[in-house]
Coordinates of N, CA and C and ligand atoms in Angstrom, one line a residue:
M226 N 8.1 -17.9 17.0 CA 9.2 -16.9 18.0 C 8.4 -15.4 18.8
L227 N 8.5 -16.2 20.2 CA 7.4 -14.9 20.6 C 8.0 -13.8 21.2
L228 N 9.5 -13.0 21.4 CA 10.0 -12.2 21.4 C 9.5 -11.3 20.6
M229 N 9.1 -10.0 21.4 CA 8.4 -8.7 20.5 C 9.5 -7.7 20.5
R230 N 9.5 -7.2 19.8 CA 9.9 -5.9 20.5 C 8.6 -4.6 20.1
T231 N 8.1 -3.8 20.2 CA 6.5 -3.1 20.3 C 7.4 -1.8 19.9
R232 N 7.1 -1.1 19.0 CA 6.6 0.1 18.4 C 6.2 1.5 19.4
S233 N 7.2 2.5 19.8 CA 6.9 3.3 20.6 C 5.6 4.3 20.3
W234 N 4.1 3.1 19.5 CA 3.1 4.8 19.5 C 2.7 4.5 20.4
N235 N 2.9 3.9 21.4 CA 1.7 3.6 22.3 C 2.2 4.6 24.2
N236 N 2.6 5.9 23.1 CA 2.7 6.8 24.2 C 1.7 7.7 24.7
N237 N 1.5 8.1 25.5 CA 0.3 8.4 26.4 C -0.2 10.0 25.5
S238 N 1.0 10.7 24.9 CA 0.6 12.4 24.4 C -0.2 12.1 22.8
F239 N 0.4 10.7 22.6 CA 0.1 10.6 21.6 C -1.8 10.2 21.1
L240 N -1.7 10.2 22.1 CA -3.3 9.2 22.2 C -3.8 10.5 22.4
I241 N -3.6 11.5 22.9 CA -4.0 12.7 23.7 C -4.4 13.7 22.4
L242 N -3.1 13.2 21.6 CA -3.2 14.2 20.2 C -4.6 13.5 19.5
C243 N -4.1 12.3 19.7 CA -5.3 11.9 18.9 C -6.7 12.6 18.4
L244 N -7.2 12.5 20.0 CA -8.4 13.0 21.4 C -8.3 14.1 20.6
T245 N -7.8 15.5 20.8 CA -7.7 16.9 20.8 C -8.1 16.9 19.3
G246 N -7.5 16.1 18.7 CA -8.1 16.2 16.9 C -9.2 15.7 16.6
L247 N -9.5 15.7 16.8 CA -11.5 14.7 17.3 C -12.3 15.9 17.8
Y248 N -13.7 15.8 17.0 CA -14.5 16.4 17.7 C -15.8 15.7 18.1
L249 N -15.8 15.7 19.5 CA -16.4 14.8 20.0 C -17.8 15.4 20.6
H250 N -19.4 13.8 20.0 CA -20.5 14.8 20.6 C -20.3 13.8 21.5
T251 N -22.1 14.1 21.9 CA -23.5 13.4 22.8 C -24.0 13.8 22.2
N252 N -24.8 12.5 22.1 CA -26.3 12.5 21.6 C -26.5 11.0 21.1
G253 N -28.0 10.8 20.0 CA -28.4 9.2 20.9 C -27.2 7.8 20.8
I254 N -26.0 8.5 19.7 CA -25.0 7.3 19.1 C -24.5 7.2 20.2
M255 N -23.8 5.8 20.5 CA -23.2 5.0 21.6 C -21.8 4.1 20.8
V256 N -21.0 5.0 20.7 CA -19.5 3.7 20.7 C -19.0 3.8 21.2
L257 N -19.1 2.0 21.3 CA -18.3 1.6 22.6 C -17.1 1.0 21.9
I258 N -15.8 0.8 23.0 CA -14.8 0.1 22.7 C -13.6 -0.2 22.8
P259 N -13.6 -2.0 23.1 CA -13.6 -2.2 24.8 C -11.8 -2.3 24.9
H260 N -11.2 -2.0 23.3 CA -10.1 -2.1 24.4 C -9.4 -0.6 23.2
H261 N -8.9 0.6 24.0 CA -7.8 1.1 23.0 C -6.5 1.2 21.8
F262 N -5.8 0.3 22.7 CA -4.8 -0.1 22.4 C -4.8 -1.7 22.0
V263 N -3.9 -2.1 21.0 CA -4.4 -2.8 20.1 C -3.1 -3.2 19.7
S264 N -2.7 -4.5 19.2 CA -1.2 -4.7 19.1 C -1.5 -5.9 18.5
A265 N -0.5 -5.9 16.9 CA -0.5 -7.2 16.1 C 1.0 -6.8 15.6
S266 N 0.9 -8.2 14.9 CA 2.5 -8.2 14.8 C 2.9 -8.2 12.3
V267 N 3.6 -8.1 12.3 CA 3.8 -7.9 11.0 C 3.5 -8.8 10.7
D268 N 2.8 -9.0 9.5 CA 2.4 -9.7 8.5 C 1.0 -11.1 8.7
E269 N 0.4 -10.8 10.3 CA -0.8 -10.9 10.9 C -2.3 -9.6 10.4
S270 N -2.8 -10.0 10.9 CA -4.0 -9.2 11.3 C -4.4 -8.8 12.4
A271 N -5.1 -7.7 12.4 CA -5.9 -7.1 13.5 C -6.7 -6.7 13.4
I272 N -7.5 -6.9 14.0 CA -9.2 -6.0 14.9 C -9.1 -5.7 15.0
L273 N -9.7 -4.1 14.3 CA -10.1 -2.7 15.9 C -11.9 -3.1 15.7
S274 N -12.1 -3.5 17.2 CA -12.6 -3.8 17.4 C -13.7 -2.9 18.2
V275 N -14.8 -2.7 17.8 CA -16.1 -1.5 18.3 C -17.1 -2.1 18.3
E276 N -18.5 -1.7 19.4 CA -19.7 -2.0 19.0 C -20.3 -0.4 19.4
Y277 N -21.7 -0.5 18.6 CA -22.1 0.9 18.6 C -23.7 0.4 18.5
R278 N -24.7 1.9 19.2 CA -25.9 1.9 19.3 C -26.6 3.1 18.5
C279 N -27.6 2.1 17.4 CA -27.8 4.2 16.9 C -28.7 3.7 16.0
T280 N -29.9 5.1 16.7 CA -31.2 4.7 16.1 C -30.8 4.6 14.2
G281 N -32.0 3.7 13.8 CA -32.0 4.0 12.1 C -30.6 3.4 11.7
V282 N -29.7 3.1 10.6 CA -29.3 2.9 9.6 C -28.3 3.4 9.4
P283 N -26.6 3.3 10.3 CA -26.1 4.8 10.6 C -24.6 4.3 9.4
T284 N -24.4 5.1 9.4 CA -23.1 5.0 8.2 C -21.3 4.8 8.6
I285 N -21.3 4.1 9.3 CA -19.4 4.2 9.7 C -18.1 4.3 8.8
R286 N -17.2 4.5 9.0 CA -16.8 4.9 9.2 C -15.5 5.0 9.7
W287 N -14.2 4.0 8.7 CA -12.4 4.1 9.5 C -11.9 4.9 9.0
R288 N -11.2 5.9 9.8 CA -10.0 6.8 8.6 C -8.7 6.6 9.8
Q289 N -8.0 6.7 9.0 CA -6.3 6.6 10.4 C -5.9 8.2 10.1
L290 N -5.1 8.5 11.4 CA -5.3 9.5 11.3 C -3.3 9.9 10.9
S291 N -3.4 10.9 9.8 CA -1.4 9.9 9.2 C -0.8 11.5 9.4
P292 N 0.6 11.4 8.5 CA 0.9 13.0 9.0 C 0.3 13.7 8.0
Q293 N -0.8 13.6 7.0 CA -0.8 14.1 6.1 C -2.0 14.4 6.4
G294 N -3.0 14.0 7.0 CA -4.2 14.1 8.0 C -4.9 12.9 7.9
M295 N -6.3 13.3 7.8 CA -6.9 11.8 7.9 C -7.2 11.0 6.5
K296 N -6.6 9.4 7.0 CA -6.8 8.5 5.8 C -8.2 8.3 5.0
S297 N -9.0 8.4 4.3 CA -10.1 7.5 4.7 C -9.9 6.1 4.5
I298 N -10.5 4.9 5.6 CA -10.1 3.6 4.7 C -11.1 2.7 4.3
I299 N -12.8 3.3 5.0 CA -13.9 2.3 4.6 C -15.4 4.1 5.4
T300 N -15.8 3.3 4.0 CA -17.1 4.2 4.9 C -18.5 2.6 3.8
W301 N -18.4 2.4 5.3 CA -20.8 1.8 4.4 C -21.2 1.8 5.9
E302 N -22.7 1.4 5.0 CA -23.8 1.6 4.8 C -24.8 0.2 5.2
P303 N -24.9 -0.4 6.6 CA -24.8 -1.8 7.1 C -25.8 -2.6 6.0
G304 N -26.3 -3.2 4.2 CA -27.3 -4.2 4.1 C -27.4 -2.5 3.2
N305 N -26.3 -1.8 2.4 CA -26.8 -0.4 2.3 C -25.3 -1.0 0.4
Y306 N -24.5 0.0 0.5 CA -23.5 0.0 0.2 C -22.0 -0.1 1.4
Q307 N -20.4 0.1 0.6 CA -19.5 0.1 1.0 C -18.6 0.1 -0.1
N308 N -17.7 1.3 0.2 CA -16.9 2.1 0.4 C -15.3 1.9 0.4
I309 N -14.4 0.9 -0.1 CA -13.1 0.9 0.4 C -11.8 1.9 0.0
S310 N -11.0 1.9 0.4 CA -10.2 2.7 -0.7 C -9.0 2.3 -1.0
E311 N -9.6 2.6 -1.5 CA -7.9 1.9 -2.7 C -7.3 0.6 -2.3
S312 N -6.4 2.1 -1.0 CA -4.6 1.0 -0.9 C -4.8 -0.5 0.3
Y313 N -6.3 0.0 0.4 CA -6.9 -1.1 1.6 C -7.8 -2.2 0.6
Q314 N -8.0 -2.4 -0.6 CA -8.7 -3.1 -1.2 C -7.8 -4.4 -0.8
D315 N -8.8 -5.7 -0.7 CA -8.6 -7.7 -0.2 C -7.6 -6.9 0.8
R316 N -7.7 -6.4 1.9 CA -6.8 -6.8 3.1 C -8.0 -6.0 4.4
I317 N -9.1 -5.1 4.3 CA -10.4 -4.5 5.0 C -11.4 -6.1 5.2
Q318 N -11.7 -5.9 6.5 CA -12.9 -7.3 5.8 C -13.6 -6.0 7.3
E319 N -14.6 -5.4 7.5 CA -15.9 -5.2 8.3 C -17.6 -6.2 8.9
Y320 N -17.8 -5.9 9.9 CA -18.2 -6.9 10.7 C -20.1 -5.9 10.6
R321 N -20.7 -6.8 11.0 CA -21.7 -6.3 11.2 C -21.8 -5.0 12.9
N322 N -20.8 -4.9 13.8 CA -21.2 -4.4 15.0 C -20.0 -2.9 14.6
G323 N -19.8 -3.1 13.5 CA -19.2 -1.9 12.9 C -17.2 -2.4 12.8
S324 N -16.9 -3.3 14.1 CA -15.5 -3.3 13.3 C -15.0 -4.1 12.2
I325 N -13.5 -3.8 12.1 CA -12.7 -3.9 11.0 C -11.8 -4.9 11.1
Q326 N -11.3 -5.6 10.2 CA -10.3 -6.7 10.5 C -9.1 -6.0 9.0
L327 N -7.3 -6.0 9.9 CA -6.8 -5.1 8.3 C -6.2 -7.0 8.7
S328 N -5.8 -6.8 7.1 CA -5.0 -8.4 7.7 C -3.9 -7.4 6.5
N329 N -2.6 -9.1 6.6 CA -1.8 -8.3 6.6 C -0.5 -7.3 6.7
V330 N -0.7 -6.8 8.2 CA -0.5 -5.3 8.6 C 1.1 -5.4 9.0
Q331 N 1.6 -4.3 8.5 CA 3.2 -4.2 8.6 C 3.5 -2.8 9.1
L332 N 4.5 -2.2 9.6 CA 4.7 -1.3 9.9 C 4.2 0.4 9.3
Y333 N 4.1 0.9 8.3 CA 3.7 1.7 8.2 C 2.3 1.6 9.0
D334 N 1.2 0.7 9.6 CA -0.1 1.0 9.9 C -0.2 1.4 10.9
A335 N 1.3 1.2 11.6 CA 0.9 1.6 13.2 C 0.1 3.1 13.3
G336 N -0.7 3.1 14.3 CA -1.4 4.2 14.5 C -2.4 4.4 15.1
C337 N -3.1 5.9 15.0 CA -4.0 6.0 15.4 C -5.2 5.7 14.0
Y338 N -6.5 5.3 15.0 CA -7.5 5.0 13.9 C -8.6 5.4 14.4
V339 N -9.7 5.9 13.7 CA -11.0 6.9 14.3 C -12.3 6.2 13.2
V340 N -13.3 6.0 14.2 CA -14.1 5.6 13.6 C -15.1 6.1 14.2
T341 N -16.1 6.2 13.0 CA -16.7 7.4 13.1 C -18.7 7.0 12.9
V342 N -19.5 7.1 13.6 CA -20.4 6.4 13.5 C -21.8 7.8 13.1
T343 N -22.5 8.0 11.9 CA -23.4 9.1 12.0 C -24.3 8.6 11.5
D344 N -25.8 8.4 12.3 CA -26.8 8.8 11.8 C -27.4 9.0 11.1
K345 N -29.1 9.6 10.2 CA -29.3 10.0 9.4 C -30.4 11.2 9.2
V346 N -30.0 11.5 10.6 CA -29.9 13.4 11.0 C -28.3 14.6 10.8
G347 N -27.7 13.0 11.0 CA -26.3 14.5 10.7 C -25.2 14.5 11.7
S348 N -26.2 13.7 12.8 CA -25.2 13.3 14.2 C -24.3 12.3 14.1
S349 N -23.1 12.0 14.4 CA -22.0 11.7 14.8 C -21.2 11.6 16.4
K350 N -20.5 10.4 16.0 CA -20.1 9.9 17.2 C -18.5 9.2 16.8
D351 N -17.5 9.7 17.8 CA -16.0 8.8 17.8 C -15.8 8.2 18.4
G352 N -14.9 6.7 17.9 CA -13.9 6.7 18.4 C -12.4 6.4 17.9
V353 N -12.5 6.6 18.7 CA -9.9 5.8 19.0 C -9.7 4.5 19.1
I354 N -8.3 4.2 18.3 CA -7.9 2.9 18.1 C -6.6 3.2 18.0
I355 N -5.8 3.3 18.5 CA -4.0 3.1 18.3 C -3.9 1.9 18.2
L356 N -2.9 1.0 16.8 CA -2.6 0.4 17.2 C -1.0 0.1 16.7
N357 N -1.0 -0.9 17.6 CA 0.8 -1.0 18.0 C 1.5 -2.0 16.8
I358 N 2.2 -2.4 16.1 CA 2.7 -3.5 14.6 C 4.2 -4.1 15.6
N359 N 4.4 -4.9 15.7 CA 5.4 -5.2 16.9 C 6.3 -6.6 15.6
E360 N 7.4 -5.9 15.6 CA 8.3 -6.2 14.8 C 9.1 -7.6 15.0
P361 N 9.3 -8.9 14.8 CA 10.1 -9.9 15.0 C 10.9 -9.4 15.3
V362 N 11.3 -10.5 16.8 CA 12.9 -9.7 16.8 C 13.3 -11.2 15.9
Y363 N 12.9 -11.8 15.4 CA 13.5 -12.9 14.5 C 15.3 -12.0 13.3
K364 N 14.2 -10.9 12.7 CA 14.9 -10.4 12.2 C 15.8 -10.5 12.4
D365 N 16.3 -9.2 13.5 CA 17.4 -9.3 14.1 C 18.4 -10.2 14.1
L366 N 17.5 -11.3 14.7 CA 18.6 -12.2 15.4 C 19.7 -13.1 14.0
Y367 N 18.4 -13.4 12.8 CA 18.8 -13.7 11.4 C 20.1 -12.8 11.1
F368 N 20.6 -10.8 11.2 CA 21.7 -10.7 11.1 C 22.5 -11.1 12.1
V369 N 22.2 -11.1 13.1 CA 23.2 -11.4 14.2 C 24.3 -12.8 13.3
V370 N 23.4 -13.2 13.3 CA 23.6 -14.7 13.0 C 24.6 -14.7 11.7
V371 N 23.9 -14.0 10.2 CA 24.7 -13.7 9.1 C 26.4 -13.4 10.0
V372 N 25.7 -11.6 10.8 CA 27.4 -11.1 10.7 C 28.0 -12.4 11.5
T373 N 27.9 -13.0 12.6 CA 29.0 -13.8 13.1 C 29.7 -15.5 12.5
T374 N 28.5 -15.2 11.4 CA 29.3 -16.0 10.4 C 30.5 -15.6 9.0
V375 N 30.1 -15.0 8.4 CA 31.3 -14.1 8.4 C 32.6 -13.8 8.8
L376 N 32.1 -13.2 10.0 CA 33.4 -12.9 10.8 C 33.9 -14.1 11.0
F377 N 33.8 -15.4 11.0 CA 33.9 -16.4 11.7 C 35.2 -16.0 10.2
A378 N 34.0 -17.0 9.1 CA 35.3 -16.5 7.8 C 36.4 -15.9 7.7
I379 N 36.2 -15.1 7.7 CA 36.9 -13.6 8.1 C 38.2 -14.7 9.0
S380 N 37.8 -14.4 10.0 CA 38.8 -15.4 11.4 C 39.8 -16.8 10.3
I381 N 38.8 -17.5 10.0 CA 39.4 -18.9 9.0 C 40.3 -18.5 7.8
L382 N 39.9 -16.9 7.5 CA 40.9 -16.8 6.3 C 42.0 -16.4 7.2
L383 N 41.7 -15.5 7.8 CA 43.3 -15.3 8.0 C 44.5 -15.8 8.8
M384 N 43.6 -16.9 9.9 CA 44.3 -18.0 10.4 C 44.9 -18.6 9.0
F385 N 44.5 -18.8 8.2 CA 44.5 -19.8 7.2 C 46.8 -19.0 6.2
F386 N 45.8 -17.5 6.9 CA 46.8 -16.3 5.7 C 48.4 -16.7 6.2
L387 N 48.1 -16.7 8.1 CA 49.2 -16.8 8.9 C 49.8 -18.1 9.0
W388 N 49.2 -18.9 8.6 CA 49.9 -20.4 8.5 C 50.3 -20.7 7.1
I389 N 50.0 -20.4 6.1 CA 50.9 -19.7 4.6 C 51.9 -19.2 5.0
C390 N 52.3 -18.6 5.5 CA 52.8 -17.0 5.8 C 54.4 -18.0 6.9
N391 N 53.5 -18.1 7.8 CA 54.6 -19.3 8.7 C 55.3 -20.4 7.9
Q392 N 54.5 -20.6 7.0 CA 55.4 -22.5 6.3 C 56.4 -21.1 5.3
S393 N 55.7 -20.1 4.9 CA 56.9 -19.8 3.5 C 58.1 -19.8 4.4
V394 N 57.6 -19.2 5.7 CA 59.3 -18.0 6.1 C 60.3 -19.7 7.1
E395 N 59.4 -20.8 7.4 CA 59.8 -22.0 7.8 C 60.8 -22.6 7.0
L396 N 60.2 -22.3 5.1 CA 60.7 -22.7 4.0 C 62.2 -21.9 4.1
Y397 N 62.1 -20.6 3.7 CA 63.0 -19.7 3.7 C 64.1 -20.0 5.0
K398 N 63.4 -20.3 6.0 CA 65.0 -20.4 6.8 C 65.6 -21.4 6.4
M399 N 64.8 -22.7 5.5 CA 65.2 -24.4 5.2 C 66.2 -23.5 4.4
K400 N 66.2 -22.9 3.3 CA 66.3 -22.7 2.1 C 68.0 -21.9 2.5
R401 N 68.4 -20.7 3.3 CA 69.3 -20.0 4.0 C 69.7 -21.3 4.9
R402 N 69.6 -22.2 5.2 CA 69.6 -23.4 6.4 C 70.9 -24.4 5.6
A403 N 69.8 -24.8 4.3 CA 70.9 -25.4 3.4 C 71.9 -24.7 2.4
Q404 N 71.5 -23.7 2.3 CA 72.9 -22.3 1.7 C 74.4 -22.0 2.7
S405 N 73.9 -22.2 3.7 CA 74.4 -21.5 4.5 C 75.5 -22.6 5.3
A406 N 75.0 -24.0 4.7 CA 76.1 -24.9 5.0 C 76.4 -25.6 3.7
K407 N 75.6 -25.2 2.7 CA 76.8 -25.3 1.2 C 77.9 -23.9 1.5
A408 N 77.9 -22.7 1.5 CA 78.3 -21.4 1.6 C 79.5 -22.1 1.7
P409 N 80.3 -22.2 3.1 CA 81.6 -23.2 3.5 C 82.7 -23.7 2.9
T410 N 81.5 -24.5 2.0 CA 82.7 -25.8 1.1 C 82.8 -24.9 -0.4
D411 N 81.7 -24.2 -0.3 CA 82.0 -23.7 -1.4 C 83.3 -22.2 -1.6
M412 N 83.0 -22.1 0.0 CA 84.6 -21.0 -0.1 C 85.9 -21.6 0.4
E413 N 85.8 -23.5 0.5 CA 86.8 -24.0 0.9 C 87.2 -24.0 -1.0
L414 N 86.4 -24.9 -1.8 CA 86.5 -25.2 -3.3 C 87.7 -23.2 -3.4
S415 N 86.9 -22.0 -3.1 CA 87.0 -21.5 -4.3 C 88.8 -21.1 -3.3
A416 N 89.0 -21.2 -2.0 CA 90.5 -20.6 -1.4 C 91.0 -21.8 -2.0
L417 N 90.6 -23.1 -2.8 CA 91.6 -23.8 -2.8 C 92.3 -23.1 -4.6
Ligands
LIG1429 C1 -17.1 -7.7 16.9 O1 -17.6 -9.0 15.7 C2 -16.2 -9.3 15.6 C3 -15.9 -10.2 14.2 O2 -17.3 -11.4 14.6 C4 -15.1 -10.1 16.6 O3 -14.0 -9.6 16.5 C5 -15.0 -8.1 17.9 O4 -14.9 -8.8 18.7 C6 -16.4 -7.5 18.2 N1 -16.6 -7.1 18.9 C7 -17.1 -6.3 20.0 C8 -17.1 -5.1 20.2 O5 -18.3 -7.3 20.1
LIG1430 C1 -16.1 6.2 -2.3 O1 -14.9 6.9 -2.1 C2 -14.0 8.0 -2.9 C3 -12.5 8.2 -1.8 O2 -12.8 8.3 -1.4 C4 -15.0 8.5 -3.2 O3 -14.4 9.9 -4.3 C5 -16.2 8.3 -4.2 O4 -17.4 9.1 -3.4 C6 -16.8 7.1 -2.4 N1 -18.2 6.1 -2.6 C7 -19.5 6.3 -2.1 C8 -20.5 5.5 -3.1 O5 -19.8 7.5 -1.7

Protein backbone atom coordinates (compact mmCIF):
# COMPACT_ATOMS: atom_id res chain seq x y z
CA MET A 1 0.00 0.00 0.00
CA LEU A 2 1.65 3.18 -1.16
CA LEU A 3 -0.75 5.68 0.35
CA MET A 4 0.88 7.25 3.37
CA ARG A 5 0.06 9.89 5.87
CA THR A 6 3.02 11.94 7.01
CA ARG A 7 3.39 13.01 10.57
CA SER A 8 3.71 16.75 10.83
CA TRP A 9 7.31 16.76 12.05
CA ASN A 10 8.65 18.49 8.99
CA ASN A 11 7.60 21.98 9.94
CA ASN A 12 10.24 24.65 9.69
CA SER A 13 9.75 25.98 13.20
CA PHE A 14 10.89 22.63 14.53
CA LEU A 15 14.05 22.70 12.40
CA ILE A 16 14.80 26.21 13.64
CA LEU A 17 14.28 24.99 17.20
CA CYS A 18 16.74 22.17 16.50
CA LEU A 19 19.34 24.49 15.03
CA THR A 20 19.10 27.09 17.77
CA GLY A 21 19.44 24.31 20.31
CA LEU A 22 22.85 23.51 18.88
CA TYR A 23 26.27 24.99 19.32
CA LEU A 24 27.64 25.30 15.81
CA HIS A 25 31.39 25.42 15.43
CA THR A 26 33.49 26.30 12.43
CA ASN A 27 36.81 24.50 12.32
CA GLY A 28 38.72 21.86 10.36
CA ILE A 29 35.94 19.33 10.69
CA MET A 30 33.36 19.08 7.96
CA VAL A 31 29.97 17.44 8.36
CA LEU A 32 28.00 16.96 5.18
CA ILE A 33 24.36 15.97 5.24
CA PRO A 34 22.83 15.23 1.83
CA HIS A 35 19.24 15.04 3.09
CA HIS A 36 18.05 16.98 6.12
CA PHE A 37 14.61 15.42 5.86
CA VAL A 38 14.34 11.64 5.88
CA SER A 39 11.13 9.62 5.70
CA ALA A 40 10.48 6.02 6.62
CA SER A 41 7.38 3.92 7.22
CA VAL A 42 6.51 2.13 10.43
CA ASP A 43 8.47 -1.18 10.77
CA GLU A 44 10.88 -0.19 8.00
CA SER A 45 14.43 1.03 8.45
CA ALA A 46 15.78 4.53 8.01
CA ILE A 47 19.29 5.59 7.03
CA LEU A 48 20.45 8.81 8.62
CA SER A 49 23.09 9.59 6.04
CA VAL A 50 26.12 11.77 6.71
CA GLU A 51 29.67 12.22 5.48
CA TYR A 52 32.51 13.88 7.35
CA ARG A 53 36.04 15.15 6.94
CA CYS A 54 38.28 15.22 9.97
CA THR A 55 42.02 15.08 10.61
CA GLY A 56 42.87 12.05 12.74
CA VAL A 57 40.41 9.58 14.19
CA PRO A 58 37.15 11.26 15.16
CA THR A 59 34.50 10.38 17.70
CA ILE A 60 31.07 10.19 16.12
CA ARG A 61 28.04 10.63 18.28
CA TRP A 62 24.36 10.45 17.35
CA ARG A 63 21.71 11.82 19.65
CA GLN A 64 17.99 12.40 19.42
CA LEU A 65 16.49 15.67 20.56
CA SER A 66 13.56 14.67 22.73
CA PRO A 67 11.34 16.67 25.10
CA GLN A 68 13.55 15.34 27.93
CA GLY A 69 16.67 16.73 26.27
CA MET A 70 19.35 15.03 24.21
CA LYS A 71 18.99 11.27 24.21
CA SER A 72 22.19 9.40 23.40
CA ILE A 73 21.92 6.78 20.66
CA ILE A 74 25.42 5.70 19.68
CA THR A 75 28.96 6.96 20.16
CA TRP A 76 31.90 5.40 18.36
CA GLU A 77 35.46 5.89 17.31
CA PRO A 78 36.06 4.08 13.99
CA GLY A 79 38.27 1.06 14.60
CA ASN A 80 38.38 1.64 18.36
CA TYR A 81 35.14 1.26 20.25
CA GLN A 82 31.44 1.74 20.03
CA ASN A 83 28.89 2.46 22.69
CA ILE A 84 25.22 1.93 21.87
CA SER A 85 22.45 3.02 24.25
CA GLU A 86 20.41 0.20 25.69
CA SER A 87 17.16 1.28 24.00
CA TYR A 88 18.87 1.14 20.60
CA GLN A 89 20.70 -2.20 20.96
CA ASP A 90 19.88 -4.58 18.08
CA ARG A 91 18.40 -1.89 15.85
CA ILE A 92 21.32 0.38 15.12
CA GLN A 93 23.94 -0.17 12.44
CA GLU A 94 26.76 2.32 11.99
CA TYR A 95 28.71 2.90 8.78
CA ARG A 96 32.27 4.02 8.06
CA ASN A 97 31.10 7.35 6.68
CA GLY A 98 29.39 8.20 9.97
CA SER A 99 25.87 7.30 8.85
CA ILE A 100 23.59 5.12 10.94
CA GLN A 101 20.73 2.83 10.04
CA LEU A 102 17.81 2.64 12.43
CA SER A 103 15.76 -0.50 11.82
CA ASN A 104 12.17 -1.27 12.75
CA VAL A 105 11.24 2.39 13.16
CA GLN A 106 8.14 3.33 15.11
CA LEU A 107 6.12 6.53 15.36
CA TYR A 108 8.05 7.58 18.47
CA ASP A 109 11.27 7.60 16.43
CA ALA A 110 10.05 10.65 14.51
CA GLY A 111 12.02 13.74 15.41
CA CYS A 112 15.28 15.56 15.30
CA TYR A 113 18.60 13.70 15.17
CA VAL A 114 21.94 15.34 15.82
CA VAL A 115 25.30 13.95 14.73
CA THR A 116 28.42 15.34 16.36
CA VAL A 117 31.91 14.70 14.99
CA THR A 118 34.68 15.48 17.49
CA ASP A 119 38.40 15.35 16.76
CA LYS A 120 41.28 14.54 19.13
CA VAL A 121 41.79 18.21 20.02
CA GLY A 122 38.20 18.42 21.19
CA SER A 123 36.73 20.61 18.47
CA SER A 124 33.47 19.37 17.05
CA LYS A 125 30.85 19.97 14.45
CA ASP A 126 27.16 19.06 14.39
CA GLY A 127 24.67 18.10 11.74
CA VAL A 128 20.91 17.77 11.98
CA ILE A 129 18.46 15.37 10.34
CA ILE A 130 14.69 15.39 10.79
CA LEU A 131 13.12 11.96 10.59
CA ASN A 132 9.49 11.57 9.55
CA ILE A 133 7.65 8.36 10.21
CA ASN A 134 4.82 7.53 7.83
CA GLU A 135 1.85 5.69 9.18
CA PRO A 136 0.41 3.29 6.59
CA VAL A 137 -3.16 4.25 5.74
CA TYR A 138 -4.31 0.63 5.54
CA LYS A 139 -4.56 0.59 9.34
CA ASP A 140 -7.31 3.21 8.99
CA LEU A 141 -8.85 1.30 6.08
CA TYR A 142 -8.94 -1.81 8.23
CA PHE A 143 -10.85 0.14 10.86
CA VAL A 144 -13.35 1.37 8.23
CA VAL A 145 -13.86 -2.20 6.96
CA VAL A 146 -14.51 -3.48 10.50
CA VAL A 147 -16.99 -0.68 11.27
CA THR A 148 -18.79 -1.22 7.94
CA THR A 149 -19.06 -4.97 8.59
CA VAL A 150 -20.44 -4.38 12.09
CA LEU A 151 -22.99 -1.86 10.79
CA PHE A 152 -24.00 -4.26 8.01
CA ALA A 153 -24.47 -7.07 10.55
CA ILE A 154 -26.58 -4.78 12.76
CA SER A 155 -28.78 -3.77 9.82
CA ILE A 156 -29.27 -7.43 8.87
CA LEU A 157 -30.31 -8.18 12.45
CA LEU A 158 -32.70 -5.23 12.47
CA MET A 159 -34.27 -6.35 9.20
CA PHE A 160 -34.68 -9.84 10.58
CA PHE A 161 -36.23 -8.43 13.76
CA LEU A 162 -38.67 -6.31 11.71
CA TRP A 163 -39.59 -9.34 9.63
CA ILE A 164 -40.28 -11.33 12.84
CA CYS A 165 -42.42 -8.44 14.15
CA ASN A 166 -44.31 -8.29 10.90
CA GLN A 167 -44.90 -12.04 10.92
CA SER A 168 -46.20 -11.92 14.51
CA VAL A 169 -48.57 -9.10 13.64
CA GLU A 170 -49.84 -11.06 10.64
CA LEU A 171 -50.27 -14.14 12.80
CA TYR A 172 -52.13 -12.11 15.43
CA LYS A 173 -54.38 -10.61 12.74
CA MET A 174 -55.11 -14.07 11.33
CA LYS A 175 -56.00 -15.36 14.81
CA ARG A 176 -58.28 -12.37 15.40
CA ARG A 177 -59.96 -12.94 12.03
CA ALA A 178 -60.43 -16.60 12.84
CA GLN A 179 -61.85 -15.71 16.23
CA SER A 180 -64.23 -13.05 14.86
CA ALA A 181 -65.36 -15.53 12.22
CA LYS A 182 -66.12 -17.96 15.00
CA ALA A 183 -67.62 -15.37 17.37
CA PRO A 184 -71.03 -14.88 15.63
CA THR A 185 -71.65 -18.59 15.77
CA ASP A 186 -70.91 -18.49 19.47
CA MET A 187 -73.32 -15.57 19.87
CA GLU A 188 -75.90 -17.32 17.78
CA LEU A 189 -75.48 -20.33 19.97
CA SER A 190 -75.84 -18.31 23.15
CA ALA A 191 -78.85 -16.49 21.68
CA LEU A 192 -80.57 -19.74 21.17
C1 LIG B 1 27.21 6.35 3.92
O1 LIG B 1 27.22 4.94 3.82
C2 LIG B 1 25.93 4.33 3.80
C3 LIG B 1 26.13 2.83 3.80
O2 LIG B 1 27.04 2.40 2.87
C4 LIG B 1 25.16 4.82 2.59
O3 LIG B 1 23.87 4.26 2.57
C5 LIG B 1 25.07 6.34 2.64
O4 LIG B 1 24.40 6.83 1.51
C6 LIG B 1 26.44 6.97 2.78
N1 LIG B 1 26.28 8.40 2.95
C7 LIG B 1 26.85 9.31 2.19
C8 LIG B 1 26.56 10.73 2.49
O5 LIG B 1 27.59 8.99 1.26
C1 LIG C 1 28.63 4.25 27.22
O1 LIG C 1 27.43 5.00 27.47
C2 LIG C 1 26.99 4.98 28.80
C3 LIG C 1 25.69 5.77 28.89
O2 LIG C 1 25.34 6.37 27.69
C4 LIG C 1 28.07 5.58 29.70
O3 LIG C 1 27.65 5.50 31.04
C5 LIG C 1 29.38 4.79 29.52
O4 LIG C 1 30.40 5.39 30.27
C6 LIG C 1 29.78 4.78 28.05
N1 LIG C 1 30.98 3.97 27.84
C7 LIG C 1 31.98 4.35 27.07
C8 LIG C 1 33.11 3.35 26.91
O5 LIG C 1 32.01 5.43 26.50
